Tab-separated table of C-alpha atoms in Angstrom:
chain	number	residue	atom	x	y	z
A	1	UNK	CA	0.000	0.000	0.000
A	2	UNK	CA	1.029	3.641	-0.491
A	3	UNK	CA	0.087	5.972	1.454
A	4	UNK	CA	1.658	9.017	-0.282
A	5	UNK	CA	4.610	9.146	-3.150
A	6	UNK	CA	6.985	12.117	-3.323
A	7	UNK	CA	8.874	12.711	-6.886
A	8	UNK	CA	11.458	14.902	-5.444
A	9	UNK	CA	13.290	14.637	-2.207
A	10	UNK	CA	14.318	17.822	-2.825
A	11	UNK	CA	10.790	19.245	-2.654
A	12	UNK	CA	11.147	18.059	1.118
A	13	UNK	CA	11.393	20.684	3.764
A	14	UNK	CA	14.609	19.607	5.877
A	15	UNK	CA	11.877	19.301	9.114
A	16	UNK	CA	9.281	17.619	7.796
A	17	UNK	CA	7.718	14.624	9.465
A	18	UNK	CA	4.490	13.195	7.914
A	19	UNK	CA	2.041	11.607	10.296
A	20	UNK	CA	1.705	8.151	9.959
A	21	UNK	CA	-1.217	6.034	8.683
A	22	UNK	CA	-4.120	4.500	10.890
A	23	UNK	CA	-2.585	1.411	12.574
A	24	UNK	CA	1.433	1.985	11.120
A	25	UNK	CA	4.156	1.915	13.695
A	26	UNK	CA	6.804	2.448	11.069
A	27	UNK	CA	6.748	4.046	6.799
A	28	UNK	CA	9.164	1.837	4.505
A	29	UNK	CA	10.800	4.409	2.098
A	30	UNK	CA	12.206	3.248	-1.427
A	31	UNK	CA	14.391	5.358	-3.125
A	32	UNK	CA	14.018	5.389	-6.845
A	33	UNK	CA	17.296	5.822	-9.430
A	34	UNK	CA	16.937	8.360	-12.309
A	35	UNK	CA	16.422	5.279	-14.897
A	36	UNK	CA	13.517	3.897	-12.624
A	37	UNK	CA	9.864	4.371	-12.549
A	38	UNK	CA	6.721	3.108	-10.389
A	39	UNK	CA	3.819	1.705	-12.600
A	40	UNK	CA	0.605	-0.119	-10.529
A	41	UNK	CA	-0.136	-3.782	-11.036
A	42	UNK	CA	-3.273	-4.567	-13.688
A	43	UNK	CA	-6.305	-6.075	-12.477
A	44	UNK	CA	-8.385	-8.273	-14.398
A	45	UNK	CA	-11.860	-9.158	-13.031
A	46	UNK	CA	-12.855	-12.012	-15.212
A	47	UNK	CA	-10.131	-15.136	-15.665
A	48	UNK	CA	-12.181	-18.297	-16.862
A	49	UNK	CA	-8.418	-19.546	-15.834
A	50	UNK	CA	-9.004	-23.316	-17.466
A	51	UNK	CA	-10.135	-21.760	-20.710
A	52	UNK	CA	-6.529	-20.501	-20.829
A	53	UNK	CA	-5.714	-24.250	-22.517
A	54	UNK	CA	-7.303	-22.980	-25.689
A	55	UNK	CA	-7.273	-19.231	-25.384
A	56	UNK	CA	-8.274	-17.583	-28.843
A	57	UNK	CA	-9.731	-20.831	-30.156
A	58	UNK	CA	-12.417	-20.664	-32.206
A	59	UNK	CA	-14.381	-18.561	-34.397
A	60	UNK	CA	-18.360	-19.991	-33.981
A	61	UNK	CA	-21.343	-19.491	-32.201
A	62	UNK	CA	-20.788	-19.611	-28.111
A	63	UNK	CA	-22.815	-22.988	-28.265
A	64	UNK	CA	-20.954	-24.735	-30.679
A	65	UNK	CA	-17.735	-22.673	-28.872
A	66	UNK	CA	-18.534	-24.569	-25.465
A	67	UNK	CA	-19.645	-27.866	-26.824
A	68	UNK	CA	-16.435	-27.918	-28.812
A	69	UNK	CA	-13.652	-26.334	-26.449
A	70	UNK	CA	-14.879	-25.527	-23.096
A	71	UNK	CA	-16.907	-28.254	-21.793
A	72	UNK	CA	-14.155	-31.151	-22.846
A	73	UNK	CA	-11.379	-29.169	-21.423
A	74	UNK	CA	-12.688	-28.313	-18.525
A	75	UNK	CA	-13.818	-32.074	-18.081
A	76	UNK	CA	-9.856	-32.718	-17.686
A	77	UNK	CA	-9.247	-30.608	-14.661
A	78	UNK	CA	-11.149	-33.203	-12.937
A	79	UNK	CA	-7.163	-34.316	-12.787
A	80	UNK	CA	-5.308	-32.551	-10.281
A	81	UNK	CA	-1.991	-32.980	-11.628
A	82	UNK	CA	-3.256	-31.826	-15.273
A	83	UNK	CA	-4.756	-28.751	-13.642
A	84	UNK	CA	-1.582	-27.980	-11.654
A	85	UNK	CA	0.929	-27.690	-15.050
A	86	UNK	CA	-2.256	-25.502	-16.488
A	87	UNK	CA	-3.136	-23.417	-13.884
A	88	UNK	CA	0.520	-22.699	-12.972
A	89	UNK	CA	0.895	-21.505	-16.605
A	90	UNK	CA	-2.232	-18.900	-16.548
A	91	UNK	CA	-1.385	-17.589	-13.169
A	92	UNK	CA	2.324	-16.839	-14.499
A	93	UNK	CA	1.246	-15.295	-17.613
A	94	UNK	CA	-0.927	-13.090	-15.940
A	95	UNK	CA	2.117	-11.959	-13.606
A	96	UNK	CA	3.975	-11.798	-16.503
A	97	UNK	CA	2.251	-9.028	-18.294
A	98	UNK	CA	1.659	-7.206	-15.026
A	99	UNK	CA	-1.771	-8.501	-13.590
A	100	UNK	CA	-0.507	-8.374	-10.056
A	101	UNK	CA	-4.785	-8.909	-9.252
A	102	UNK	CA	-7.094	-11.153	-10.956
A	103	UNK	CA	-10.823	-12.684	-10.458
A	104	UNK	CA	-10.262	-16.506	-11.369
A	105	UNK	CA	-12.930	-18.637	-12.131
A	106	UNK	CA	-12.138	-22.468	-11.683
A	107	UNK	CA	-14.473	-25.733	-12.670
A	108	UNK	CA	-16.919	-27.342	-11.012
A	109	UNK	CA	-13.529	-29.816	-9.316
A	110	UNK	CA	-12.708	-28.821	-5.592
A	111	UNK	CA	-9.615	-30.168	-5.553
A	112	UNK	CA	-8.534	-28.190	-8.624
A	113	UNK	CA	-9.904	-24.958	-7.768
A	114	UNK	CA	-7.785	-25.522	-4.721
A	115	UNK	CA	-4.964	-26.415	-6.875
A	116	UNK	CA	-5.940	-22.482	-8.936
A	117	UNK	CA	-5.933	-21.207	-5.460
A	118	UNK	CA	-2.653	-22.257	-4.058
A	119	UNK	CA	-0.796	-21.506	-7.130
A	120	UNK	CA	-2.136	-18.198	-7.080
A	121	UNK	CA	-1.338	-17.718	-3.429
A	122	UNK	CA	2.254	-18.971	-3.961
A	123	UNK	CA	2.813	-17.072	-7.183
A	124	UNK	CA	2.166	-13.807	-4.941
A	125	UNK	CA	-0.730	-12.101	-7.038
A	126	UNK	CA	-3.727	-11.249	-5.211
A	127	UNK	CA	-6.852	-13.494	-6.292
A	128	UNK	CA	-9.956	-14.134	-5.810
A	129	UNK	CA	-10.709	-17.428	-6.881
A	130	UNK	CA	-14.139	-18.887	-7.458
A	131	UNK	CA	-15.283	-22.967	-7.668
A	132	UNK	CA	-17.861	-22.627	-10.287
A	133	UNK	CA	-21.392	-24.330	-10.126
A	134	UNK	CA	-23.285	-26.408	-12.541
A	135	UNK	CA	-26.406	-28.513	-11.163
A	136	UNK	CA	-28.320	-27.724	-14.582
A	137	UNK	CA	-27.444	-27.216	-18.579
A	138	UNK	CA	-24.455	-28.777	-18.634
A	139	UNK	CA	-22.879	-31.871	-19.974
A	140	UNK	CA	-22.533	-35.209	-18.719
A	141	UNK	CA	-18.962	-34.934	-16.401
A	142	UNK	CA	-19.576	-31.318	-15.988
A	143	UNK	CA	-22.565	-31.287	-14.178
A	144	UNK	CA	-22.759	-31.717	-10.119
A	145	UNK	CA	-25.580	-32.802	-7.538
A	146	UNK	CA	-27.437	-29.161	-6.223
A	147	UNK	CA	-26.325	-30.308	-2.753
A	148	UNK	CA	-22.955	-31.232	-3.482
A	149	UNK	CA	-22.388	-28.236	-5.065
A	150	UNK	CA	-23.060	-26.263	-1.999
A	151	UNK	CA	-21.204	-28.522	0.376
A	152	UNK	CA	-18.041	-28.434	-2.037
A	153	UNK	CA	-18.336	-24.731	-2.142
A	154	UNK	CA	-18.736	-24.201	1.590
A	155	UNK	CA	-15.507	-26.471	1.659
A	156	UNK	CA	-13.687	-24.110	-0.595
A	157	UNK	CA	-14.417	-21.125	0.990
A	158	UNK	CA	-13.886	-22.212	4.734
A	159	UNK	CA	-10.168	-23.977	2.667
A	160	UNK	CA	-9.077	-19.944	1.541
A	161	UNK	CA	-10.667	-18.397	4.873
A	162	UNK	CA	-7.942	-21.081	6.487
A	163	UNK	CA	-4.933	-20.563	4.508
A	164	UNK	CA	-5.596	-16.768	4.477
A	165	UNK	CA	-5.525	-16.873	8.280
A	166	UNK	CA	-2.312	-18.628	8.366
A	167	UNK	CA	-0.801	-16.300	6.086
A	168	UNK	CA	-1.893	-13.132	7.755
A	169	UNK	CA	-4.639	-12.436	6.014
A	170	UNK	CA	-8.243	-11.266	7.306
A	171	UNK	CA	-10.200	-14.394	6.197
């Protein structure tokens, strides 16, 4: 977090002492060479991260577009190791091009959307993550039981309200 940036030290009076920030005890201060600059991280609010397999596939109706790409890969991260290689690869690329924040969407798999979730957690970048529901329109392998559905995602979320506690976080 930054609470205030100045461009020039020298625009500093020689006694001045900013007050600190609600709840700080201390300000960390970064000094900047001439050849360096400070650019925020990009947020994207809308990964569907295991459509990332086949990302710019396809040129047809949405329909035809899910029957023929989305719905069979996303029957494969029913395989944890499968969606470990993949979702390690989309959380990266984000980084890479500077999404320090992203809204991930997983499948309808627990233990892979946990997979999405730890990767994104050990890659650093802030996510929220998201176990998707189907109970209804879907295809066989892709579709889940109303009340498992619920239980899985009540699993999930208590999982991230854990881990974020033992990293610090609020829950």
């Amino acid at each position: 977090v930054i609470d205030f940036l100045v461009t020039d030290a020298n625009d500093i009076p020689g006694d001045f002492k900013a007050p600190l920030p609600s709840g700080r005890s201390r300000v960390h201060t970064l000094t900047m060479g001439s050849n360096q600059f400070m650019m925020p991280g990009l947020i994207d609010t809308h990964v569907h991260a295991p459509q990332y397999v086949f990302a710019g596939v396809g040129r047809i109706p949405l329909i035809e577009w899910l029957e023929q790409y989305a719905f069979p890969t996303e029957k494969q991260f029913a395989d944890v190791r499968y969606a470990e290689s993949h979702y390690e690869a989309v959380v990266n690329r984000l980084l890479g091009m500077g999404t320090t924040t992203a809204s991930y969407f997983g499948t309808i798999h627990y233990d892979s959307t946990i997979v999405l979730a730890d990767t994104v957690r050990r890659a650093g970048q802030r996510g929220l993550i998201g176990k998707v529901n189907m109970d209804v329109n879907s295809p066989d392998g892709l579709v889940e039981e109303t009340q498992q559905s619920m239980d899985e995602t009540e699993l999930f979320v208590k999982h991230l309200q854990k881990q974020d506690a033992a990293h610090g976080g609020t829950g």
